[in-house]
mmCIF file of C-alpha atoms and ligand atoms in Angstrom:
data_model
loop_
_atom_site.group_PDB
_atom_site.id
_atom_site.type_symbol
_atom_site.label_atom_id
_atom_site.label_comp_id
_atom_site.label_asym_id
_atom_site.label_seq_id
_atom_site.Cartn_x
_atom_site.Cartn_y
_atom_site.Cartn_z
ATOM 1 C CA UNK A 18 128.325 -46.418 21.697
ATOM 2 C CA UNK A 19 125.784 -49.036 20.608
ATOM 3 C CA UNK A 20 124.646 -48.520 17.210
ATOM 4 C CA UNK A 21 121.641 -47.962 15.378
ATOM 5 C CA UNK A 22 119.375 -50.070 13.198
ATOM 6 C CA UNK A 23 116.797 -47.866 11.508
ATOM 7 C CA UNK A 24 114.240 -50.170 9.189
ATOM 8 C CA UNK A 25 112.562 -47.732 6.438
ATOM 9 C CA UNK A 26 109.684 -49.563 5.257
ATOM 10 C CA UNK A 27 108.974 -46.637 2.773
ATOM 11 C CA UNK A 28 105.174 -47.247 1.553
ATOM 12 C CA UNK A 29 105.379 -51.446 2.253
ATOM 13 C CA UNK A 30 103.433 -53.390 3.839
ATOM 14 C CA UNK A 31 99.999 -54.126 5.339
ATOM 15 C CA UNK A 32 97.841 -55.419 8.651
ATOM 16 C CA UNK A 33 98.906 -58.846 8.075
ATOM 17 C CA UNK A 34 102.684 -58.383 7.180
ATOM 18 C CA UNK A 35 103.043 -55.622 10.086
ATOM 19 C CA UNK A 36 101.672 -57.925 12.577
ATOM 20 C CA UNK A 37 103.208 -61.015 11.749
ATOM 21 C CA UNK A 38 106.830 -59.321 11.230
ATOM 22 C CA UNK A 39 106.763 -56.924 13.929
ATOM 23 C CA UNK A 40 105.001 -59.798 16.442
ATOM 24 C CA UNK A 41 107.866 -62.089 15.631
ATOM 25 C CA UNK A 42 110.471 -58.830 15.897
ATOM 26 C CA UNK A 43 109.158 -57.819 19.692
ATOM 27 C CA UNK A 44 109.793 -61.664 20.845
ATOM 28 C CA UNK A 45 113.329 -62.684 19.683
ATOM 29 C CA UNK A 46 116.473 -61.242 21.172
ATOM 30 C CA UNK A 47 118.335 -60.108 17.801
ATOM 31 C CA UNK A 48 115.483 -57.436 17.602
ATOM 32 C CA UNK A 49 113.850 -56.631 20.324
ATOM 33 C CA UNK A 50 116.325 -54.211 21.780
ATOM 34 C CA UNK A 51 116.237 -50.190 21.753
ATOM 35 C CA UNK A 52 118.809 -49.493 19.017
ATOM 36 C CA UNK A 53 116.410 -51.092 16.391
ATOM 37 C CA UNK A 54 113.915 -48.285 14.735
ATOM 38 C CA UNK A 55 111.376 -49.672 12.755
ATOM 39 C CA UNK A 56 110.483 -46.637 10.075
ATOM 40 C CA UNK A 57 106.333 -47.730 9.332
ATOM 41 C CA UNK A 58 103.508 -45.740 7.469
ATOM 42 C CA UNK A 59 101.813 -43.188 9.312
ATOM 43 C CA UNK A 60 98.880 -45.047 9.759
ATOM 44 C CA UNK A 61 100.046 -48.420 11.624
ATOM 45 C CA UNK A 62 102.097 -46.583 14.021
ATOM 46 C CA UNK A 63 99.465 -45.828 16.845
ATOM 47 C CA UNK A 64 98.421 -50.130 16.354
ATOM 48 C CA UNK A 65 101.958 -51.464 16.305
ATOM 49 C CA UNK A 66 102.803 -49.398 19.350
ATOM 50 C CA UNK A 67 99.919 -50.060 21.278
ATOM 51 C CA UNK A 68 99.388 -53.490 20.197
ATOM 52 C CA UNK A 69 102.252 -55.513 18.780
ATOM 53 C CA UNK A 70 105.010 -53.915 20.710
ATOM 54 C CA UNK A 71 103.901 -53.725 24.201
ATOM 55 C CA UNK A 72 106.739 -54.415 26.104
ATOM 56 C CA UNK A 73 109.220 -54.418 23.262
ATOM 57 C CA UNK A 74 112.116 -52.317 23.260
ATOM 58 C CA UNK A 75 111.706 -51.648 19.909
ATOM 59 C CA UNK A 76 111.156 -47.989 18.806
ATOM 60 C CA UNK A 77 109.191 -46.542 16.178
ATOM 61 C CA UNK A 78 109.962 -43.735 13.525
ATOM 62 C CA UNK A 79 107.928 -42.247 11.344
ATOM 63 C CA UNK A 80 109.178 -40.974 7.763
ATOM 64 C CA UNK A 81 107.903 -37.519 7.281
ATOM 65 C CA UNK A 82 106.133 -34.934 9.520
ATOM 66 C CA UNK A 83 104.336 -31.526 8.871
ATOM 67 C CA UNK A 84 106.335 -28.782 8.171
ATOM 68 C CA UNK A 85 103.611 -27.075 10.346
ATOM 69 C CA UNK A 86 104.148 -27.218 13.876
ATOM 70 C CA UNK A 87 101.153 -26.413 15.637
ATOM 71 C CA UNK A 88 97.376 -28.298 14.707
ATOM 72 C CA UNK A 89 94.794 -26.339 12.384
ATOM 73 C CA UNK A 90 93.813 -26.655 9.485
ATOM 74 C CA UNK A 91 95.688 -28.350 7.039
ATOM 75 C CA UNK A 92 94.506 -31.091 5.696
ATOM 76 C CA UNK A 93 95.993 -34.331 5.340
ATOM 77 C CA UNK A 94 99.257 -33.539 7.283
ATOM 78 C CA UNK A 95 100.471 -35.034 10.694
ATOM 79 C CA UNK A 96 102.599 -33.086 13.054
ATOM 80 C CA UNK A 97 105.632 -33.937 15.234
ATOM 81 C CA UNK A 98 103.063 -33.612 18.484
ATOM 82 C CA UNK A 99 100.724 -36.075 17.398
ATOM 83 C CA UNK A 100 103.804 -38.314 16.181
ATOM 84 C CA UNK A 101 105.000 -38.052 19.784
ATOM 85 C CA UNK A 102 101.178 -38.466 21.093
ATOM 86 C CA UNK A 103 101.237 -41.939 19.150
ATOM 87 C CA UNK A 104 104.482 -43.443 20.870
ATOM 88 C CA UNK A 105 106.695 -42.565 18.180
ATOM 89 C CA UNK A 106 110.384 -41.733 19.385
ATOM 90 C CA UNK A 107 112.153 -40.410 15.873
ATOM 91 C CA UNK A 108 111.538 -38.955 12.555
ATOM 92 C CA UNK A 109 113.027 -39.392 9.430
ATOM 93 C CA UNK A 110 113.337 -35.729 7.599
ATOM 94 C CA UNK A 111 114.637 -35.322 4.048
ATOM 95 C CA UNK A 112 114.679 -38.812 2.455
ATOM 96 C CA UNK A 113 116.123 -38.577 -1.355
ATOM 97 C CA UNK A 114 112.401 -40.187 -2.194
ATOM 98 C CA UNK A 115 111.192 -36.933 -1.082
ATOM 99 C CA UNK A 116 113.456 -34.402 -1.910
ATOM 100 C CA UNK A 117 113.554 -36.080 -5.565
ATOM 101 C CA UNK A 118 110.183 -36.917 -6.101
ATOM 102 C CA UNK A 119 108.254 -34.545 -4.131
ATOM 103 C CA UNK A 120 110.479 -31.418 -4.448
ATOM 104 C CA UNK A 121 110.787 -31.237 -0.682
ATOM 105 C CA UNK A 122 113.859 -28.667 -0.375
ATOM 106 C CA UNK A 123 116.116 -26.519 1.941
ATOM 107 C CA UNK A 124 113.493 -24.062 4.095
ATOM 108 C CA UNK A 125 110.740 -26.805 4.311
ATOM 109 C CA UNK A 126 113.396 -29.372 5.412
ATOM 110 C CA UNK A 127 114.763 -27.001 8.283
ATOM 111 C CA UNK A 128 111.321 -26.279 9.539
ATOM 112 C CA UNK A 129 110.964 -30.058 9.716
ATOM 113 C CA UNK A 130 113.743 -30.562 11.488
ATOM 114 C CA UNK A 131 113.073 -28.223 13.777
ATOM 115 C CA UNK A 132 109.857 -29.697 14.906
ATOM 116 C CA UNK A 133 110.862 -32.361 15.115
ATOM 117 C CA UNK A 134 113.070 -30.724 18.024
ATOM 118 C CA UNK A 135 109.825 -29.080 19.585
ATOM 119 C CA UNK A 136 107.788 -31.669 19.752
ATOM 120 C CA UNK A 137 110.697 -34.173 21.453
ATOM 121 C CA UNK A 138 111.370 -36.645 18.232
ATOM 122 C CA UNK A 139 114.583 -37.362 17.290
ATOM 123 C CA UNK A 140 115.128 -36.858 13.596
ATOM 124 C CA UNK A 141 116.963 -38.811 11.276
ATOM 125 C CA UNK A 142 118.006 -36.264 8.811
ATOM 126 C CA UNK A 143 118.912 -37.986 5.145
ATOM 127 C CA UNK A 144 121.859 -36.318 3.210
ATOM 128 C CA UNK A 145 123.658 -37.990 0.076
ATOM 129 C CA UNK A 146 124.820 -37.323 -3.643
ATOM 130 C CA UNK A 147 123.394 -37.776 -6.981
ATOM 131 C CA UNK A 148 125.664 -39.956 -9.166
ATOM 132 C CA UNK A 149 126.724 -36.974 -11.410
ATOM 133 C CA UNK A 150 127.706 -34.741 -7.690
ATOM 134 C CA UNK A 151 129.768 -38.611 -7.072
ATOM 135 C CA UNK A 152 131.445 -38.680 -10.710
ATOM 136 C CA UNK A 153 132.545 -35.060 -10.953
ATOM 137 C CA UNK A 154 134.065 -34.899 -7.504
ATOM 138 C CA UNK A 155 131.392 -32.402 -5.957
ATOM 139 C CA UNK A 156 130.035 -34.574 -3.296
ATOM 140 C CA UNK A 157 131.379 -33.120 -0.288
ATOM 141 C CA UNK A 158 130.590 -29.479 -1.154
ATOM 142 C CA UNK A 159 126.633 -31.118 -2.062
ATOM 143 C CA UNK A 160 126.466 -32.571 1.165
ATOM 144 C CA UNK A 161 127.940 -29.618 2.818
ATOM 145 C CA UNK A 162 124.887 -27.668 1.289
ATOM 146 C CA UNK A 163 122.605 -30.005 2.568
ATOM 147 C CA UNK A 164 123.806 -29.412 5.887
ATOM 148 C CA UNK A 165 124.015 -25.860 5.935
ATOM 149 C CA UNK A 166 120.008 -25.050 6.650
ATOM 150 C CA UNK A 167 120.717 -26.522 9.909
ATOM 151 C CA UNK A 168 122.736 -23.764 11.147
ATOM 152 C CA UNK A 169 119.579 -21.583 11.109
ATOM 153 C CA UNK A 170 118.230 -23.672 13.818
ATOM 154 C CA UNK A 171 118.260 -22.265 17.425
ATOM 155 C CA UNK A 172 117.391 -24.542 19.710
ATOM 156 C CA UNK A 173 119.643 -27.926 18.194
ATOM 157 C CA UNK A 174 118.820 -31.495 20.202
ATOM 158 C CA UNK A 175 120.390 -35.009 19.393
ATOM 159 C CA UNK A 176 119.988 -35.921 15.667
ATOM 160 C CA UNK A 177 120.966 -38.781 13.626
ATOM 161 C CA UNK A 178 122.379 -38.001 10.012
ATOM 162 C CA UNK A 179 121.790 -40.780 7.593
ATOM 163 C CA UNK A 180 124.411 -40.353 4.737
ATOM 164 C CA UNK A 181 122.643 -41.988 2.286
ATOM 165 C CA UNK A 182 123.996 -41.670 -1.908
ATOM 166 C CA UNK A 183 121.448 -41.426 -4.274
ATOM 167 C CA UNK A 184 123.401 -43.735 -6.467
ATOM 168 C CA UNK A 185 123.091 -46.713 -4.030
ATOM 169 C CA UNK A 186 119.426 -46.392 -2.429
ATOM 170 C CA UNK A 187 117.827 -49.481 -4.007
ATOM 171 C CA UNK A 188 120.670 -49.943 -6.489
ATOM 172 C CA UNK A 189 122.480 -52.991 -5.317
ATOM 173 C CA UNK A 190 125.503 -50.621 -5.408
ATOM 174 C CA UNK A 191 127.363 -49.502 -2.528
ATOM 175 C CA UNK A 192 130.062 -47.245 -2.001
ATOM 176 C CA UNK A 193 133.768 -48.356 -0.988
ATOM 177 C CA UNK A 194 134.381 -48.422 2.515
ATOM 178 C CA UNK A 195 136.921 -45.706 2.542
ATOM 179 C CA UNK A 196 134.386 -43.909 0.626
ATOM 180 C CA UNK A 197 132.059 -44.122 3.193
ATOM 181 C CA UNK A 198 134.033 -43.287 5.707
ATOM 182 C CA UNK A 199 135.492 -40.443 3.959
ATOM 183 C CA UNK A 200 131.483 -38.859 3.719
ATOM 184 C CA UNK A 201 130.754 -40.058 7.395
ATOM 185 C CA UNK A 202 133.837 -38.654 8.831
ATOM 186 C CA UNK A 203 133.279 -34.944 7.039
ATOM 187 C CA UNK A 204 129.818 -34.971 7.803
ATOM 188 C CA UNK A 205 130.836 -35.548 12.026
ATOM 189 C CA UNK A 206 133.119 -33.074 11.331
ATOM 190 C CA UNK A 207 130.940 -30.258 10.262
ATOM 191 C CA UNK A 208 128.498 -31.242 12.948
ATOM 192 C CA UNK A 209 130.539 -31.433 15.716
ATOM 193 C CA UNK A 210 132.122 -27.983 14.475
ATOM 194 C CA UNK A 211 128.710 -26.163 14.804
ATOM 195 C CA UNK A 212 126.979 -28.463 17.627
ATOM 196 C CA UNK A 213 129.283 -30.106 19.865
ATOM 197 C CA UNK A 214 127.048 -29.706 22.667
ATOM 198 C CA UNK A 215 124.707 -32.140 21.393
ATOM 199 C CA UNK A 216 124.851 -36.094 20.607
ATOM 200 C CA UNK A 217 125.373 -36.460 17.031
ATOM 201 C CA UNK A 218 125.389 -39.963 15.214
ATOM 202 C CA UNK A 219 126.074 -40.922 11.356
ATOM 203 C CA UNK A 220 124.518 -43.733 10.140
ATOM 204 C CA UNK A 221 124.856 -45.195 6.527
ATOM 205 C CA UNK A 222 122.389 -46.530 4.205
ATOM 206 C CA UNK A 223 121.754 -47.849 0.920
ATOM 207 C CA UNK A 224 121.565 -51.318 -0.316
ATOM 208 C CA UNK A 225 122.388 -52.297 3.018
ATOM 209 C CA UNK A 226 122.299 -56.403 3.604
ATOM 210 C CA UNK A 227 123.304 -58.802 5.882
ATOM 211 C CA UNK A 228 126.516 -59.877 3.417
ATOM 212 C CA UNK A 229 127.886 -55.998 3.590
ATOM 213 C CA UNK A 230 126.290 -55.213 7.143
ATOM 214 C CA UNK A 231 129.904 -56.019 9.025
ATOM 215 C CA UNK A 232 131.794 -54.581 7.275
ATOM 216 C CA UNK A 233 129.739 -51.109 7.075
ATOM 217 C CA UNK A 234 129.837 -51.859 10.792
ATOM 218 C CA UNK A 235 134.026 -52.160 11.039
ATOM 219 C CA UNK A 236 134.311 -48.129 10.068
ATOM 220 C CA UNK A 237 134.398 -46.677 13.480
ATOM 221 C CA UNK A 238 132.901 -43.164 12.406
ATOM 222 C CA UNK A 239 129.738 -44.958 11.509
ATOM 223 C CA UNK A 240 127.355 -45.680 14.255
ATOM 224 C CA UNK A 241 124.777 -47.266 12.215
ATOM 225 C CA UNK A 242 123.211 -48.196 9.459
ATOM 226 C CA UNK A 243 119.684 -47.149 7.660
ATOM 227 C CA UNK A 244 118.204 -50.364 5.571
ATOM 228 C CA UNK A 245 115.439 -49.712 3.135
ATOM 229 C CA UNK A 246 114.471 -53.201 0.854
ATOM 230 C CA UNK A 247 116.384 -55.897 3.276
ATOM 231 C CA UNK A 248 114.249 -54.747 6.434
ATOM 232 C CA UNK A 249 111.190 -55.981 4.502
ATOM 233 C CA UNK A 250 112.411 -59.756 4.994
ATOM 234 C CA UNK A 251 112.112 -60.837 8.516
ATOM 235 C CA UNK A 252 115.149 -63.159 7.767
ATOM 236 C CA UNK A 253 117.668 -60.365 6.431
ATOM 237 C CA UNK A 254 116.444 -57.689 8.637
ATOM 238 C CA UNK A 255 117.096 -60.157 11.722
ATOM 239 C CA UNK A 256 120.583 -61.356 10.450
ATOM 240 C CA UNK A 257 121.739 -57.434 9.823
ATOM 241 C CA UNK A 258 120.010 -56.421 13.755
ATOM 242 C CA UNK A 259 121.971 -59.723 15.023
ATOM 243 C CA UNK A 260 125.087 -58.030 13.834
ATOM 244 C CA UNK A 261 124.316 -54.339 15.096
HETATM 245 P P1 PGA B 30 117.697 -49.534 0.315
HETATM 246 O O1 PGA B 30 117.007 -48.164 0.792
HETATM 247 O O2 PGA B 30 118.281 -50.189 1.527
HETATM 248 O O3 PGA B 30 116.595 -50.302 -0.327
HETATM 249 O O4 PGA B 30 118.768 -49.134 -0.659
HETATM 250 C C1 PGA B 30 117.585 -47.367 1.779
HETATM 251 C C2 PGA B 30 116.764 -46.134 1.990
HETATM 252 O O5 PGA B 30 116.180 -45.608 1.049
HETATM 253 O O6 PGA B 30 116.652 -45.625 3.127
#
């Protein structure tokens, strides 16, 4: 299975950054292929689809969507149809930005999620430990909550699950390899338990870089990787897509 590059550019970047990164990204072959996501604000997505990535293979995510499905009237929030309308492909649900910082929690993620399903994106759900859930030895049964909600959804498509620590998003610190692949492997497991009858794929991410990129890559379970602060370098984020 080919694996996944997802860049999250969080809330980075401008008109003249996008354009110049993403104009160089469409044209050079260690890029411009399908299994690289590029993860942009809202409000560039419609313009790098339409006009720097015409005839790329490059796909775009977006990093949040309403919990609302349908339009109305609430202002200020952009739902999985629109997302869709504008060219976008997935949808990244349940970052630890968002859950931490903006209180984003179980119900709202599930409706999210489930959206994201109706209106044909892909979501990238986020899932990962605090430190303390890491040093006591609770991680699996945290993660294993953070799963759960997703049983309450009917109609289940393809996801990807990003297994993403707390600890290590923007840290410089990653987990050991058998540590990841002790999280990735449990969290396939539950999946494929409860949805076998879709595609499910694990990625990993925090402080991901070109040095640690391969061997991330050698652990079988993981078909991917999720790269916050090294996709905004056109030079990292090309050496870590050459690899994937
Ligand atoms: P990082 O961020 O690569 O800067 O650690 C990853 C993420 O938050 O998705």
């Amino acid at each position: 299975m080919t694996k996944l590059v997802v860049a999250n550019w969080k809330m980075n970047g401008d008109t003249s950054k996008i354009s110049a990164d993403l104009n160089y990204y469409a044209h050079v072959s260690e890029t411009n292929k399908s299994n690289v996501i590029l993860a942009l604000p809202y409000i560039y997505l419609v313009w790098a689809k339409q006009h720097l990535l015409v005839n790329s293979k490059i796909n775009l995510a977006a990093q949040d969507l309403s919990h609302y499905l349908n339009c109305g009237a609430y202002t200020g929030k952009i739902n999985g149809e629109m997302l869709k309308d504008a060219g976008v492909e997935y949808v990244i649900i349940g970052h630890s930005e968002r859950r931490n910082l903006i209180g984003e929690n179980g119900p709202i993620l599930v409706h999210k999620v489930r959206n994201a399903f109706e209106s044909g994106l892909t979501p990238i759900f986020c899932v990962g430990e605090p430190l303390s859930a890491r040093t006591d030895g609770s991680y699996l049964q945290f993660i294993e909550l953070q799963l759960a909600g997703l049983e309450e959804i009917e109609q289940f498509k393809d996801i990807v699950i990003a297994y993403e620590p707390c600890w290590s998003i923007g840290t410089g610190k990653i987990p050991t390899m058998a540590e990841i692949q002790e999280v990735v492997e449990f969290i396939h497991q539950y999946m494929q338990k409860r949805f076998s009858y879709v595609k499910i794929s694990v990625l990993y991410g925090g402080s991901v870089t070109g040095q640690n990129v391969d061997d991330i890559l050698k652990i079988k379970s993981v078909d991917g990787v999720l790269v916050g602060g090294a996709s905004l370098k056109v030079s990292d984020f090309t050496d870590i897509c050459a690899k994937v």
